[in-house]
Structure formats: C-alpha cells, structure tokens
mmCIF file of C-alpha atoms in Angstrom:
data_model
loop_
_atom_site.group_PDB
_atom_site.id
_atom_site.type_symbol
_atom_site.label_atom_id
_atom_site.label_comp_id
_atom_site.label_asym_id
_atom_site.label_seq_id
_atom_site.Cartn_x
_atom_site.Cartn_y
_atom_site.Cartn_z
ATOM 1 C CA MET A 25 -31.051 -17.224 23.411
ATOM 2 C CA GLY A 26 -28.539 -19.676 23.685
ATOM 3 C CA ASN A 27 -24.946 -19.072 24.994
ATOM 4 C CA THR A 28 -22.526 -16.897 22.196
ATOM 5 C CA LYS A 29 -19.341 -17.474 20.876
ATOM 6 C CA LEU A 30 -16.499 -14.785 21.018
ATOM 7 C CA ALA A 31 -12.819 -14.999 18.766
ATOM 8 C CA TYR A 32 -9.901 -13.055 17.776
ATOM 9 C CA VAL A 33 -8.911 -14.642 14.903
ATOM 10 C CA SER A 34 -5.863 -14.006 13.071
ATOM 11 C CA ILE A 35 -5.111 -14.518 9.463
ATOM 12 C CA ILE A 36 -1.067 -15.282 8.635
ATOM 13 C CA GLY A 37 0.536 -16.224 5.353
ATOM 14 C CA LYS A 38 3.100 -15.735 3.045
ATOM 15 C CA PRO A 39 2.142 -12.417 0.475
ATOM 16 C CA ASN A 40 0.310 -13.215 -1.999
ATOM 17 C CA ALA A 41 -1.456 -15.963 -0.635
ATOM 18 C CA GLY A 42 -5.152 -14.371 -0.476
ATOM 19 C CA LYS A 43 -5.239 -13.418 3.417
ATOM 20 C CA SER A 44 -6.889 -10.099 2.270
ATOM 21 C CA THR A 45 -9.022 -11.569 -0.328
ATOM 22 C CA LEU A 46 -10.185 -13.829 2.509
ATOM 23 C CA LEU A 47 -10.979 -11.193 4.640
ATOM 24 C CA ASN A 48 -13.264 -9.478 2.590
ATOM 25 C CA LEU A 49 -14.940 -12.707 1.629
ATOM 26 C CA LEU A 50 -15.518 -13.618 5.516
ATOM 27 C CA VAL A 51 -16.649 -9.720 6.215
ATOM 28 C CA GLY A 52 -18.748 -9.476 2.781
ATOM 29 C CA GLU A 53 -17.541 -6.870 2.593
ATOM 30 C CA LYS A 54 -14.170 -5.336 1.748
ATOM 31 C CA VAL A 55 -11.992 -3.889 4.029
ATOM 32 C CA SER A 56 -8.819 -4.563 2.989
ATOM 33 C CA ILE A 57 -7.395 -4.059 -0.293
ATOM 34 C CA VAL A 58 -6.324 -6.916 -2.008
ATOM 35 C CA ALA A 59 -3.236 -6.661 -5.252
ATOM 36 C CA ASP A 60 -1.480 -9.536 -7.025
ATOM 37 C CA LYS A 61 1.904 -7.716 -5.597
ATOM 38 C CA PRO A 62 3.536 -9.123 -2.014
ATOM 39 C CA GLN A 63 3.545 -6.632 0.356
ATOM 40 C CA THR A 64 -0.142 -5.152 0.430
ATOM 41 C CA THR A 65 -1.245 -5.557 3.643
ATOM 42 C CA ARG A 66 1.170 -3.335 5.625
ATOM 43 C CA GLN A 67 -0.781 -3.542 9.117
ATOM 44 C CA ARG A 68 -3.284 -5.076 11.228
ATOM 45 C CA ILE A 69 -6.476 -5.031 9.751
ATOM 46 C CA LEU A 70 -10.070 -5.834 11.502
ATOM 47 C CA GLY A 71 -13.205 -7.056 10.727
ATOM 48 C CA VAL A 72 -16.250 -7.861 12.181
ATOM 49 C CA LEU A 73 -18.019 -10.848 11.395
ATOM 50 C CA THR A 74 -21.625 -11.166 13.259
ATOM 51 C CA LEU A 75 -23.803 -14.172 13.247
ATOM 52 C CA GLU A 76 -26.172 -14.875 15.352
ATOM 53 C CA ASP A 77 -24.496 -17.437 17.630
ATOM 54 C CA ALA A 78 -21.070 -16.249 17.677
ATOM 55 C CA GLN A 79 -19.382 -13.264 16.956
ATOM 56 C CA PHE A 80 -15.259 -13.644 15.320
ATOM 57 C CA ILE A 81 -13.021 -10.217 15.008
ATOM 58 C CA PHE A 82 -10.717 -11.556 12.346
ATOM 59 C CA LEU A 83 -7.340 -9.656 11.985
ATOM 60 C CA ASP A 84 -5.403 -9.229 8.893
ATOM 61 C CA THR A 85 -1.694 -9.523 8.489
ATOM 62 C CA PRO A 86 1.082 -8.614 5.946
ATOM 63 C CA GLY A 87 2.523 -11.633 4.444
ATOM 64 C CA TRP A 88 5.299 -13.125 5.743
ATOM 65 C CA PHE A 89 8.587 -12.394 4.411
ATOM 66 C CA PRO A 90 11.719 -12.056 5.523
ATOM 67 C CA PRO A 91 12.867 -8.764 6.963
ATOM 68 C CA LYS A 92 14.894 -6.397 4.362
ATOM 69 C CA HIS A 93 14.335 -2.977 6.560
ATOM 70 C CA LEU A 94 13.223 -0.985 9.161
ATOM 71 C CA LEU A 95 9.408 -1.818 7.828
ATOM 72 C CA GLY A 96 9.734 -5.354 6.894
ATOM 73 C CA GLU A 97 11.174 -5.200 10.673
ATOM 74 C CA TYR A 98 8.128 -4.138 11.886
ATOM 75 C CA MET A 99 5.761 -5.994 9.711
ATOM 76 C CA GLN A 100 6.479 -9.147 10.827
ATOM 77 C CA LYS A 101 6.738 -7.805 14.358
ATOM 78 C CA THR A 102 3.159 -6.834 13.809
ATOM 79 C CA ILE A 103 2.511 -10.628 12.391
ATOM 80 C CA LYS A 104 3.658 -11.921 15.779
ATOM 81 C CA GLN A 105 1.967 -10.071 17.839
ATOM 82 C CA THR A 106 -1.348 -10.544 16.478
ATOM 83 C CA ILE A 107 -0.893 -14.505 16.391
ATOM 84 C CA GLU A 108 -0.131 -13.488 20.194
ATOM 85 C CA ASP A 109 -2.605 -12.200 20.321
ATOM 86 C CA SER A 110 -5.449 -14.243 18.918
ATOM 87 C CA ASP A 111 -7.887 -17.059 19.670
ATOM 88 C CA ILE A 112 -7.199 -19.458 16.494
ATOM 89 C CA VAL A 113 -4.946 -18.922 13.530
ATOM 90 C CA LEU A 114 -5.868 -19.306 10.402
ATOM 91 C CA TYR A 115 -2.928 -19.988 8.552
ATOM 92 C CA VAL A 116 -3.059 -19.536 4.695
ATOM 93 C CA ILE A 117 -1.326 -21.714 2.178
ATOM 94 C CA ASP A 118 -1.035 -20.749 -1.810
ATOM 95 C CA ALA A 119 -2.112 -23.770 -3.351
ATOM 96 C CA THR A 120 -0.633 -23.000 -6.971
ATOM 97 C CA LEU A 121 3.243 -23.083 -4.835
ATOM 98 C CA GLU A 122 5.409 -26.033 -3.584
ATOM 99 C CA LEU A 123 5.465 -25.303 0.033
ATOM 100 C CA ASP A 124 9.238 -22.812 1.362
ATOM 101 C CA GLU A 125 11.452 -22.988 4.260
ATOM 102 C CA ASP A 126 9.173 -19.500 4.763
ATOM 103 C CA ASN A 127 6.455 -21.224 5.287
ATOM 104 C CA LYS A 128 7.435 -23.883 7.561
ATOM 105 C CA THR A 129 9.519 -21.594 9.191
ATOM 106 C CA LEU A 130 5.804 -19.405 10.494
ATOM 107 C CA LEU A 131 4.303 -22.842 11.090
ATOM 108 C CA HIS A 132 6.585 -23.761 13.543
ATOM 109 C CA PHE A 133 6.039 -20.457 15.175
ATOM 110 C CA VAL A 134 2.600 -21.067 14.984
ATOM 111 C CA LYS A 135 3.049 -24.318 16.992
ATOM 112 C CA GLY A 136 4.699 -22.588 19.529
ATOM 113 C CA GLN A 137 2.410 -21.133 19.834
ATOM 114 C CA LYS A 138 0.146 -23.450 21.503
ATOM 115 C CA LYS A 139 -3.656 -22.380 19.565
ATOM 116 C CA PRO A 140 -5.785 -23.673 17.657
ATOM 117 C CA CYS A 141 -4.612 -23.149 13.853
ATOM 118 C CA LEU A 142 -6.828 -24.108 10.464
ATOM 119 C CA VAL A 143 -4.246 -24.488 7.435
ATOM 120 C CA LEU A 144 -6.039 -23.200 4.443
ATOM 121 C CA LEU A 145 -5.369 -24.736 1.279
ATOM 122 C CA ASN A 146 -6.276 -21.665 -0.883
ATOM 123 C CA LYS A 147 -6.473 -20.571 -4.872
ATOM 124 C CA ILE A 148 -7.750 -24.713 -4.938
ATOM 125 C CA ASP A 149 -10.191 -23.211 -8.076
ATOM 126 C CA ALA A 150 -6.579 -23.491 -10.224
ATOM 127 C CA VAL A 151 -4.954 -26.678 -9.111
ATOM 128 C CA SER A 152 -5.322 -30.605 -9.755
ATOM 129 C CA PRO A 153 -6.623 -32.787 -7.903
ATOM 130 C CA LYS A 154 -3.490 -34.518 -7.848
ATOM 131 C CA ILE A 155 -1.205 -31.125 -6.840
ATOM 132 C CA LEU A 156 -3.839 -30.581 -4.144
ATOM 133 C CA GLU A 157 -3.564 -33.956 -2.594
ATOM 134 C CA GLU A 158 0.613 -33.439 -3.124
ATOM 135 C CA ARG A 159 0.474 -29.806 -0.877
ATOM 136 C CA LYS A 160 -1.921 -31.825 1.439
ATOM 137 C CA ASN A 161 0.653 -34.663 2.587
ATOM 138 C CA LYS A 162 3.118 -32.416 3.226
ATOM 139 C CA ILE A 163 1.141 -30.166 5.422
ATOM 140 C CA ILE A 164 0.214 -33.427 7.169
ATOM 141 C CA SER A 165 3.914 -34.129 7.145
ATOM 142 C CA LEU A 166 4.871 -31.124 9.175
ATOM 143 C CA GLY A 167 2.955 -32.524 11.968
ATOM 144 C CA VAL A 168 -0.718 -31.320 10.752
ATOM 145 C CA ASP A 169 -3.565 -32.489 11.714
ATOM 146 C CA PRO A 170 -5.931 -33.905 8.785
ATOM 147 C CA ASN A 171 -8.765 -32.668 9.867
ATOM 148 C CA ASN A 172 -7.631 -28.750 10.314
ATOM 149 C CA ILE A 173 -6.724 -28.201 6.612
ATOM 150 C CA ILE A 174 -9.494 -26.678 4.910
ATOM 151 C CA GLU A 175 -9.184 -26.297 1.014
ATOM 152 C CA ILE A 176 -11.079 -22.863 0.049
ATOM 153 C CA SER A 177 -10.910 -20.895 -2.687
ATOM 154 C CA ALA A 178 -11.134 -17.401 -1.204
ATOM 155 C CA LEU A 179 -12.250 -15.923 -4.683
ATOM 156 C CA TYR A 180 -14.450 -17.645 -5.839
ATOM 157 C CA GLY A 181 -16.007 -18.305 -1.926
ATOM 158 C CA THR A 182 -15.237 -22.317 -1.835
ATOM 159 C CA ASN A 183 -15.751 -24.138 1.663
ATOM 160 C CA LYS A 184 -16.894 -20.657 3.193
ATOM 161 C CA ASP A 185 -20.001 -22.262 5.202
ATOM 162 C CA LEU A 186 -17.746 -25.303 5.790
ATOM 163 C CA LEU A 187 -15.057 -22.548 7.661
ATOM 164 C CA LEU A 188 -17.313 -20.575 9.831
ATOM 165 C CA GLU A 189 -18.522 -24.094 11.145
ATOM 166 C CA LYS A 190 -15.377 -24.957 12.299
ATOM 167 C CA LEU A 191 -14.255 -21.774 13.527
ATOM 168 C CA LYS A 192 -17.315 -21.725 15.557
ATOM 169 C CA GLU A 193 -16.455 -25.328 17.396
ATOM 170 C CA LEU A 194 -12.726 -23.579 18.171
ATOM 171 C CA SER A 195 -14.544 -20.420 19.224
ATOM 172 C CA PRO A 196 -14.776 -19.848 22.812
ATOM 173 C CA GLU A 197 -18.007 -18.428 24.901
ATOM 174 C CA GLY A 198 -17.908 -14.588 25.130
ATOM 175 C CA GLU A 199 -20.584 -11.570 25.026
ATOM 176 C CA PHE A 200 -19.528 -10.358 21.776
ATOM 177 C CA LEU A 201 -17.680 -7.260 21.716
ATOM 178 C CA TYR A 202 -19.297 -4.827 18.986
ATOM 179 C CA PRO A 203 -22.507 -4.111 17.425
ATOM 180 C CA PRO A 204 -24.061 -6.877 14.691
ATOM 181 C CA ASP A 205 -23.961 -4.120 11.722
ATOM 182 C CA MET A 206 -19.835 -2.729 12.499
ATOM 183 C CA LEU A 207 -17.468 -4.277 9.754
ATOM 184 C CA THR A 208 -14.139 -3.113 10.697
ATOM 185 C CA ASP A 209 -12.551 -0.289 13.220
ATOM 186 C CA GLN A 210 -11.021 1.339 10.143
ATOM 187 C CA THR A 211 -11.397 5.127 10.233
ATOM 188 C CA ASP A 212 -11.604 7.391 6.764
ATOM 189 C CA LYS A 213 -8.331 8.776 6.588
ATOM 190 C CA PHE A 214 -7.162 5.406 7.243
ATOM 191 C CA TRP A 215 -8.900 3.648 4.283
ATOM 192 C CA ILE A 216 -8.623 6.858 1.807
ATOM 193 C CA SER A 217 -5.085 6.609 2.152
ATOM 194 C CA GLU A 218 -4.799 2.630 1.651
ATOM 195 C CA ILE A 219 -7.488 3.210 -1.514
ATOM 196 C CA ILE A 220 -4.973 5.474 -3.505
ATOM 197 C CA ARG A 221 -2.204 3.041 -2.401
ATOM 198 C CA GLU A 222 -3.531 0.288 -3.991
ATOM 199 C CA LYS A 223 -4.099 1.931 -7.256
ATOM 200 C CA ILE A 224 -1.028 2.848 -7.650
ATOM 201 C CA ILE A 225 0.022 -0.768 -6.022
ATOM 202 C CA HIS A 226 -2.000 -1.841 -9.489
ATOM 203 C CA LEU A 227 -0.299 0.777 -12.121
ATOM 204 C CA THR A 228 2.944 0.863 -11.494
ATOM 205 C CA HIS A 229 5.675 -2.541 -11.449
ATOM 206 C CA GLN A 230 9.281 -3.473 -9.939
ATOM 207 C CA GLU A 231 10.364 -1.534 -6.642
ATOM 208 C CA VAL A 232 7.332 1.429 -6.845
ATOM 209 C CA PRO A 233 4.979 -0.152 -5.463
ATOM 210 C CA HIS A 234 6.934 -1.151 -2.099
ATOM 211 C CA SER A 235 8.526 2.420 -1.947
ATOM 212 C CA VAL A 236 5.005 4.620 -1.263
ATOM 213 C CA ALA A 237 2.981 5.967 1.302
ATOM 214 C CA VAL A 238 0.071 7.966 1.598
ATOM 215 C CA TYR A 239 -1.114 10.353 3.941
ATOM 216 C CA VAL A 240 -3.895 12.299 4.056
ATOM 217 C CA ASP A 241 -3.553 16.057 4.873
ATOM 218 C CA GLU A 242 -7.453 17.379 4.784
ATOM 219 C CA ILE A 243 -10.326 15.826 4.427
ATOM 220 C CA ASP A 244 -13.106 18.796 4.657
ATOM 221 C CA GLU A 245 -16.731 18.774 3.960
ATOM 222 C CA ARG A 246 -17.593 20.889 1.404
ATOM 223 C CA LYS A 247 -20.820 22.121 -0.710
ATOM 224 C CA ASN A 248 -22.685 22.356 2.395
ATOM 225 C CA GLY A 249 -22.078 18.326 2.790
ATOM 226 C CA GLN A 250 -22.689 18.037 -0.575
ATOM 227 C CA LEU A 251 -18.835 17.406 -1.616
ATOM 228 C CA ILE A 252 -15.808 16.084 -0.477
ATOM 229 C CA TYR A 253 -12.520 17.684 -0.428
ATOM 230 C CA ILE A 254 -9.483 15.371 0.894
ATOM 231 C CA ARG A 255 -5.641 16.380 -0.087
ATOM 232 C CA SER A 256 -3.658 14.063 0.220
ATOM 233 C CA THR A 257 0.212 13.354 -0.206
ATOM 234 C CA ILE A 258 2.214 10.249 -1.803
ATOM 235 C CA ILE A 259 5.249 9.982 -0.001
ATOM 236 C CA VAL A 260 8.065 8.083 -2.151
ATOM 237 C CA GLU A 261 12.033 7.173 -2.022
ATOM 238 C CA ARG A 262 13.575 8.487 -5.179
ATOM 239 C CA PRO A 263 13.660 11.145 -7.620
ATOM 240 C CA THR A 264 13.132 8.535 -9.919
ATOM 241 C CA GLN A 265 10.223 7.048 -8.687
ATOM 242 C CA LYS A 266 7.864 9.989 -8.376
ATOM 243 C CA ALA A 267 8.345 10.891 -12.247
ATOM 244 C CA ILE A 268 7.140 7.647 -13.023
ATOM 245 C CA LEU A 269 3.638 7.882 -10.419
ATOM 246 C CA ILE A 270 3.325 11.934 -12.117
ATOM 247 C CA GLY A 271 4.066 10.367 -15.380
ATOM 248 C CA ARG A 272 3.873 12.636 -18.663
ATOM 249 C CA ASN A 273 2.262 15.227 -18.365
ATOM 250 C CA GLY A 274 0.612 14.335 -15.303
ATOM 251 C CA GLN A 275 -1.352 11.242 -16.438
ATOM 252 C CA MET A 276 -0.261 9.060 -14.668
ATOM 253 C CA LEU A 277 -1.069 10.853 -11.401
ATOM 254 C CA LYS A 278 -4.551 11.437 -12.697
ATOM 255 C CA LYS A 279 -5.116 7.948 -13.822
ATOM 256 C CA ILE A 280 -4.841 7.065 -10.258
ATOM 257 C CA GLY A 281 -6.837 9.571 -8.757
ATOM 258 C CA THR A 282 -9.018 9.039 -10.961
ATOM 259 C CA LEU A 283 -9.870 5.195 -10.221
ATOM 260 C CA ALA A 284 -9.003 6.011 -6.199
ATOM 261 C CA ARG A 285 -12.260 9.482 -7.135
ATOM 262 C CA MET A 286 -14.295 6.640 -8.153
ATOM 263 C CA GLU A 287 -13.866 4.033 -4.917
ATOM 264 C CA LEU A 288 -13.829 6.312 -2.752
ATOM 265 C CA GLU A 289 -17.513 8.045 -3.916
ATOM 266 C CA GLU A 290 -18.767 4.463 -3.834
ATOM 267 C CA TYR A 291 -17.678 4.868 -0.029
ATOM 268 C CA PHE A 292 -19.691 8.043 1.139
ATOM 269 C CA LYS A 293 -21.955 7.900 -1.137
ATOM 270 C CA LYS A 294 -20.712 11.903 -1.954
ATOM 271 C CA GLN A 295 -19.127 14.139 -4.420
ATOM 272 C CA VAL A 296 -15.225 13.264 -3.796
ATOM 273 C CA TYR A 297 -12.764 16.057 -4.877
ATOM 274 C CA LEU A 298 -9.127 14.682 -4.419
ATOM 275 C CA ASP A 299 -5.667 16.374 -4.436
ATOM 276 C CA LEU A 300 -3.134 14.379 -4.880
ATOM 277 C CA TRP A 301 1.063 15.576 -4.531
ATOM 278 C CA VAL A 302 3.839 13.502 -5.069
ATOM 279 C CA LYS A 303 7.230 14.549 -2.051
ATOM 280 C CA VAL A 304 10.203 12.512 -1.961
ATOM 281 C CA ARG A 305 11.325 11.357 1.584
ATOM 282 C CA GLU A 306 14.757 9.616 1.013
ATOM 283 C CA LYS A 307 15.015 6.163 1.993
ATOM 284 C CA TRP A 308 11.804 6.380 4.359
ATOM 285 C CA ARG A 309 11.426 2.806 5.080
ATOM 286 C CA LYS A 310 14.443 2.328 7.234
ATOM 287 C CA LYS A 311 13.523 6.113 9.751
ATOM 288 C CA PRO A 312 12.150 5.222 12.687
ATOM 289 C CA GLU A 313 10.594 9.459 12.672
ATOM 290 C CA ILE A 314 9.059 8.638 9.042
ATOM 291 C CA LEU A 315 6.909 5.348 9.849
ATOM 292 C CA ARG A 316 6.134 6.591 13.350
ATOM 293 C CA GLU A 317 4.794 9.912 10.461
ATOM 294 C CA LEU A 318 2.994 6.954 9.135
ATOM 295 C CA GLY A 319 1.350 4.940 11.822
ATOM 296 C CA TYR A 320 3.637 1.951 11.419
ATOM 297 C CA ILE A 321 5.497 2.430 15.081
#
C-alpha cells in the first residue's frame, strides 16, 4: 500500500445545522446523539472513519451561539479549541435559513486560522434550487472559494462521496492513529448519559431540555453477565422541571427510561435494567464545581 493520509477534521456550525447527523453519516454508525433542538451536542465528540488509503478523525462540536452562562462559555471555547486542533474544517450551514451574524462571526474566526475549510450547504433536500443559489452566492460574497462549497444532505447522504474525495485531497500524509474497526473513543458511561439525555430532549419542551444534565452513578453486570444494571441521575435546575420529568404518576420518567433502555440494549446486546433518579441542583450551568463534576470543564 502506498502513502496514507491522516487528518483531524472539525465539524462546526450553528445549532441545528446538522453536524451530528453528518458525523453519524460519515462514520457509518450513530456516535453522536441527534435532536431537532439547539445545544444537543455539548462536548467534543470524536468519530473515526478508516478507508483503504485515508483515516479521518472527525470532531463534532457544540452549536455556535452567544453564551448565556458558564456552560455556554465552555461550549464556545470547545469550538475554538477544536478548530485550532484540526487539519481541516467542515463548516456546516443550514440551507433552509438565511445567513446571519453568528454565521459571519464563525466564518471570520475560521478564516483567521488559515486552515483548509469546506463550507457544506446542508439540507439541500428541503430547499428550492433558486434559494440554494442565493445561499451559495452569499457565502461566496463573504470570501469563500466556490470550489470549497459542497451542497449536501446529511440526512440522505447526498454528495457524501464527493465530500470524502475532497477531504482526501486536502489531507496531509500520515500513519493511521486508530485501528480500522474503531469508530469512537467514547466510554460506555458517556454514551449511556448521552442516550438518556437524547430521549429527554425528544420528549420535553421549552427550557427543560437545556436545563438537564445526566451522569451515571453505577454500571454493574448481573445474572452472570446476562444483565447490565445502570443507575443514573438526571439533574435539573428547578423543582418544576423535576415535576415535568417525572410526570403524572411517574409516566414521563418511565417513557424516558423505556426509550433509553431499548437503545442501550441494542448497543450492549444484552438485557438492561435502567434505574433513573431526578435531582434538583439550582443554576448548575453557572457553577464551575458542578460543570467539573459532569466533565464539561
């Protein structure tokens, strides 16, 4: 085999642009949770794609937005650090929305890093050719080379091969860092907490999804390894949010637990017993000690 290529590739963009959907598409399996609400991704998620002649280490990041609390500041710092650490930047833009100041600010920061950057116009399945052309012209007017704009649908895989070919062209030569069958470096504990949080995001509304954090207290194999017992705590900021998560007669918590358990059983290929608890920790998103405990800082 000839020389191989290796690249760290950051995936950035505003909330809901489709970054996590893109990561899962490129890796070929779900390694990042997905929801139609902003701020679903809070930490840098690593996904690996190994081809015959190239290995791409994708780094999914939180959505770019002006921070309102310490957690938001951490998330923005994570985005900037990830861009600085990567060889190539994939800037995902939602083609169904007009470009705004947040898009321009992020693009300006990326250009200042002097790294190869591909702008991905995502969700092209949901817009007309005329609007797509308008979006493209706007991006070009901001100083982006037209050859570095790719129209994609992360949901349907449109132009995935074109994107991978372009990434190969831009990637430096290098030896593979990860085994070919490795898709992510996430721990079981992290993945469990993310799956539970994903189900909460899907089932709740308004401020509740953003006020929730999940940590895993215990993972224990039981019944001679046939069953995995998981005890996990969901934290919220207010008693009213706790009441919403538990629901009448515990129905909401039961629904969250059932959906999470089904996905975790698919992941572990074993029976799972999921023991969920809800606790109130006021203004946790503003408290460094709690953010540290949750692994955010």
